Tab-separated table of N, CA and C in Angstrom:
chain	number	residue	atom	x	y	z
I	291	UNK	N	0.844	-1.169	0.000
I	291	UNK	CA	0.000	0.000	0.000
I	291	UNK	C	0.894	1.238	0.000
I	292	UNK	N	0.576	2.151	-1.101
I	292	UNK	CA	1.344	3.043	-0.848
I	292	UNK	C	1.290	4.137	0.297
I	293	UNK	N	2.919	4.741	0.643
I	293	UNK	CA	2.395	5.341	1.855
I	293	UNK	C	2.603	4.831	3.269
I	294	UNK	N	2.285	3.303	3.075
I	294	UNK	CA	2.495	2.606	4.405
I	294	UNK	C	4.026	2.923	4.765
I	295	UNK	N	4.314	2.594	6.517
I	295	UNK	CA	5.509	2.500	7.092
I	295	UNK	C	5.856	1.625	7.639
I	296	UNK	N	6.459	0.655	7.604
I	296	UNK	CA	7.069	-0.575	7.879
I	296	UNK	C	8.443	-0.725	8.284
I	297	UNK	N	8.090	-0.782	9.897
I	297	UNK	CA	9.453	-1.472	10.787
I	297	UNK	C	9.368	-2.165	11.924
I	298	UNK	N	10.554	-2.035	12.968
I	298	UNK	CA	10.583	-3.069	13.935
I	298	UNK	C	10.447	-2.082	15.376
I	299	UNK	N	9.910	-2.663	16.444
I	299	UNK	CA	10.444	-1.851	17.647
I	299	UNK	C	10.813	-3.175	18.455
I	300	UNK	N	11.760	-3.001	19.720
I	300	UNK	CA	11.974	-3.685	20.479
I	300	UNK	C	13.479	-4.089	20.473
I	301	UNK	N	13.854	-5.558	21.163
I	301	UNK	CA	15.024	-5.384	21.370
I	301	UNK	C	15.847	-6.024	19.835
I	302	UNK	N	15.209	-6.103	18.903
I	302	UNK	CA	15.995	-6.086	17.645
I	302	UNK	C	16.146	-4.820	16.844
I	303	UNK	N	15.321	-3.892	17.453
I	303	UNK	CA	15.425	-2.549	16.794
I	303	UNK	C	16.919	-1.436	17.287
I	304	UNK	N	17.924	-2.552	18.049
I	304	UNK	CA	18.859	-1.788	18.429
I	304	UNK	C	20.317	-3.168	18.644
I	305	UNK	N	19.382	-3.976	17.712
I	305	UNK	CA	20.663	-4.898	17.387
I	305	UNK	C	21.014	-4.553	15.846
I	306	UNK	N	22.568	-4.231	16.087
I	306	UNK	CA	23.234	-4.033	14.737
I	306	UNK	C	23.159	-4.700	13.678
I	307	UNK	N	22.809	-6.317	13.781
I	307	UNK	CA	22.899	-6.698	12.602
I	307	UNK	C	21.249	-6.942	12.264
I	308	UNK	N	20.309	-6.468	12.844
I	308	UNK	CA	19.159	-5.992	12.727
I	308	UNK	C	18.816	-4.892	11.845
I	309	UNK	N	19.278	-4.048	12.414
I	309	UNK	CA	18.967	-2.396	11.502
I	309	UNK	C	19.842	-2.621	10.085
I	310	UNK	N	20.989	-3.178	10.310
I	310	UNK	CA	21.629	-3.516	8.846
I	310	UNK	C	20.357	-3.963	7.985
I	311	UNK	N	19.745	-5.455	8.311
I	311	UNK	CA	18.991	-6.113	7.861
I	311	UNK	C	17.647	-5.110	7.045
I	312	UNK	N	17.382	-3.906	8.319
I	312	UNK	CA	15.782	-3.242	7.898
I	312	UNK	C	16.157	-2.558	6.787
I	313	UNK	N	17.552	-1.904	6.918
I	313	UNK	CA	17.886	-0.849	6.073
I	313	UNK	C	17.687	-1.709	4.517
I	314	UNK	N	18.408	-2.833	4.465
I	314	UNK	CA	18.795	-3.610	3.281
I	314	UNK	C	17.524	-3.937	2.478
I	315	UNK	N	16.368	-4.659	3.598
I	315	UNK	CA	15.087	-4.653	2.943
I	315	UNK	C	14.331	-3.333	2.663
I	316	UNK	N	14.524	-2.401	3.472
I	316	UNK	CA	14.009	-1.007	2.933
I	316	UNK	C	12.986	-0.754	4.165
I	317	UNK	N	12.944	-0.989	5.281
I	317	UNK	CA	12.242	-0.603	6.348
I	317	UNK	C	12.158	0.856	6.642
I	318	UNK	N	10.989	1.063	6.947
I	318	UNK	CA	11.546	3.074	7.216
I	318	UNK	C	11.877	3.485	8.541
I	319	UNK	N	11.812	2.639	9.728
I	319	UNK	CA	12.269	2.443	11.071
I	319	UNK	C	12.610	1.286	11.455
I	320	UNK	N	13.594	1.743	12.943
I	320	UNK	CA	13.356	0.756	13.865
I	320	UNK	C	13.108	1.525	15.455
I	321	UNK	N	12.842	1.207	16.299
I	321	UNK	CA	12.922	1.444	17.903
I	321	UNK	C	13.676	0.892	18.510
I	322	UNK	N	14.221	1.197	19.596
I	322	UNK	CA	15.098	0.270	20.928
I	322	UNK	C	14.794	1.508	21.916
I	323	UNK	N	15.034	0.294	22.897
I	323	UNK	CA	15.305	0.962	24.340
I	323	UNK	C	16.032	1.919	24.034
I	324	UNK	N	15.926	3.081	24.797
I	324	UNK	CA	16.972	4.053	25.193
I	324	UNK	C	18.287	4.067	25.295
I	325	UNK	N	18.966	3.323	25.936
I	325	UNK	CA	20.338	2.658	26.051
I	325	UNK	C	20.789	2.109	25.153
I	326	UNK	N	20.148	1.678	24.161
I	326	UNK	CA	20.926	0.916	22.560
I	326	UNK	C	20.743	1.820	21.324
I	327	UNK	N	19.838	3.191	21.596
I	327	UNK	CA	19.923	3.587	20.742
I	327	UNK	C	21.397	4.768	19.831
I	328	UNK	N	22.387	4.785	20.846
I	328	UNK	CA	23.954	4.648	20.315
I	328	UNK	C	23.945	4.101	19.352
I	329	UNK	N	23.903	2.617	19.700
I	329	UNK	CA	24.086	1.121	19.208
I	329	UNK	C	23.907	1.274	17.923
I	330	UNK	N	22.405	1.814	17.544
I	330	UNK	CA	21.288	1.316	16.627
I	330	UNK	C	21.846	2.723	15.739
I	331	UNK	N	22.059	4.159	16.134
I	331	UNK	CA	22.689	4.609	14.922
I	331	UNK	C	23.582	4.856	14.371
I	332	UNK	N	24.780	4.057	15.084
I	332	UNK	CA	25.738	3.562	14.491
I	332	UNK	C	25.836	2.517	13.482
I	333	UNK	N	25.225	1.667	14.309
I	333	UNK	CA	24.696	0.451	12.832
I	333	UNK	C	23.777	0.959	11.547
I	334	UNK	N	22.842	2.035	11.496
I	334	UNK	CA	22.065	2.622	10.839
I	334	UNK	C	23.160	3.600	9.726
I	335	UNK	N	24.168	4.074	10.412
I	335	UNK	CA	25.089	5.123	9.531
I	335	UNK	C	25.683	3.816	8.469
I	336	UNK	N	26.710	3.004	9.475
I	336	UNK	CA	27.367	1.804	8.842
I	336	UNK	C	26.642	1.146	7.708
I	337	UNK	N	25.786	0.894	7.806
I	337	UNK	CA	24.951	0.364	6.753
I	337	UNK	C	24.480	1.298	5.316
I	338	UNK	N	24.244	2.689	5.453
I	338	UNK	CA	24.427	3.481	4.308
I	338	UNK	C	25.890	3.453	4.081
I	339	UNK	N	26.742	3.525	4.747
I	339	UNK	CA	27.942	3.727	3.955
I	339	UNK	C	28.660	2.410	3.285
I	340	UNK	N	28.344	1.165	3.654
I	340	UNK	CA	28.328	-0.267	2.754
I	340	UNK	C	27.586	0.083	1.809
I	341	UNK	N	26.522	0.226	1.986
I	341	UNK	CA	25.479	0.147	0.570
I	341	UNK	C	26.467	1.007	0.057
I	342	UNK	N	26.746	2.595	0.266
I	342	UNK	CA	27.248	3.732	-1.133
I	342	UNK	C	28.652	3.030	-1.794
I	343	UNK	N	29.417	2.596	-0.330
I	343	UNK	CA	30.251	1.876	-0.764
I	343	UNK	C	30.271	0.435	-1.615
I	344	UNK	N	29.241	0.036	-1.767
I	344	UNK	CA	28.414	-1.085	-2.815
I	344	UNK	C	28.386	-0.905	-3.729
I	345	UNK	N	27.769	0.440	-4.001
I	345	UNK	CA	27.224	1.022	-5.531
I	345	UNK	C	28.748	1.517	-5.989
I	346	UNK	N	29.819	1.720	-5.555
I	346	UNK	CA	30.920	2.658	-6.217
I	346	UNK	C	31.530	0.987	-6.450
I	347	UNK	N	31.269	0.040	-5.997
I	347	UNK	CA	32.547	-1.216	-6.416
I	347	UNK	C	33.233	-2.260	-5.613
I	348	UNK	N	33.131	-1.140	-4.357
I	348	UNK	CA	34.178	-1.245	-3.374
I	348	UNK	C	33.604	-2.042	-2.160
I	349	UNK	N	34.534	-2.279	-1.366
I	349	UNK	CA	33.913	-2.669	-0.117
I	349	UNK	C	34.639	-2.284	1.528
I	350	UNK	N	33.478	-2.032	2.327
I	350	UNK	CA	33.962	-1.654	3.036
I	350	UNK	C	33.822	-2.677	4.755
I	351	UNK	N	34.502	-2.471	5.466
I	351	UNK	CA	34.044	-3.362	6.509
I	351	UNK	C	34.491	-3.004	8.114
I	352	UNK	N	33.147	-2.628	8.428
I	352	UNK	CA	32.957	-1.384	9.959
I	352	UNK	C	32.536	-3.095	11.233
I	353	UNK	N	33.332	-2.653	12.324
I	353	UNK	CA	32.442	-3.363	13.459
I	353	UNK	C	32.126	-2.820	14.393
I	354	UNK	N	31.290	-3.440	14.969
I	354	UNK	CA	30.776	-2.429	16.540
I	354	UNK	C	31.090	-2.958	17.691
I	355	UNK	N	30.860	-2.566	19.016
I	355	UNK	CA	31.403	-2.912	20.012
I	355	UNK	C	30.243	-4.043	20.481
């Protein structure tokens, strides 16, 4: 449906290889607790910059704590 918004809240919404995941399918959010949300936009940045770094060729490779 167009228009709709589709994502996650809870404690996968502030696991890194989660938000990687929403971003990749095209989710337009996620939520977490308060305390992971560091976590969650760090993994959220990391993940646009693989993808741009995708589209140019290249590859790049970020980890988190």
């Amino acid at each position: 449906r167009p228009g709709l918004k589709i994502g996650i809240c809870g404690e996968h919404g502030g696991e890194p290889s989660s938000v990687e995941f929403c971003h990749t399918v095209g989710m337009d959010y996620v939520s977490c607790s308060p305390f992971r949300v560091p976590i969650a936009r760090l993994a959220a940045a990391q993940a646009v910059a693989r993808e741009k770094q995708a589209a140019k060729g290249g590859q790049t490779t970020f980890t988190t704590a």
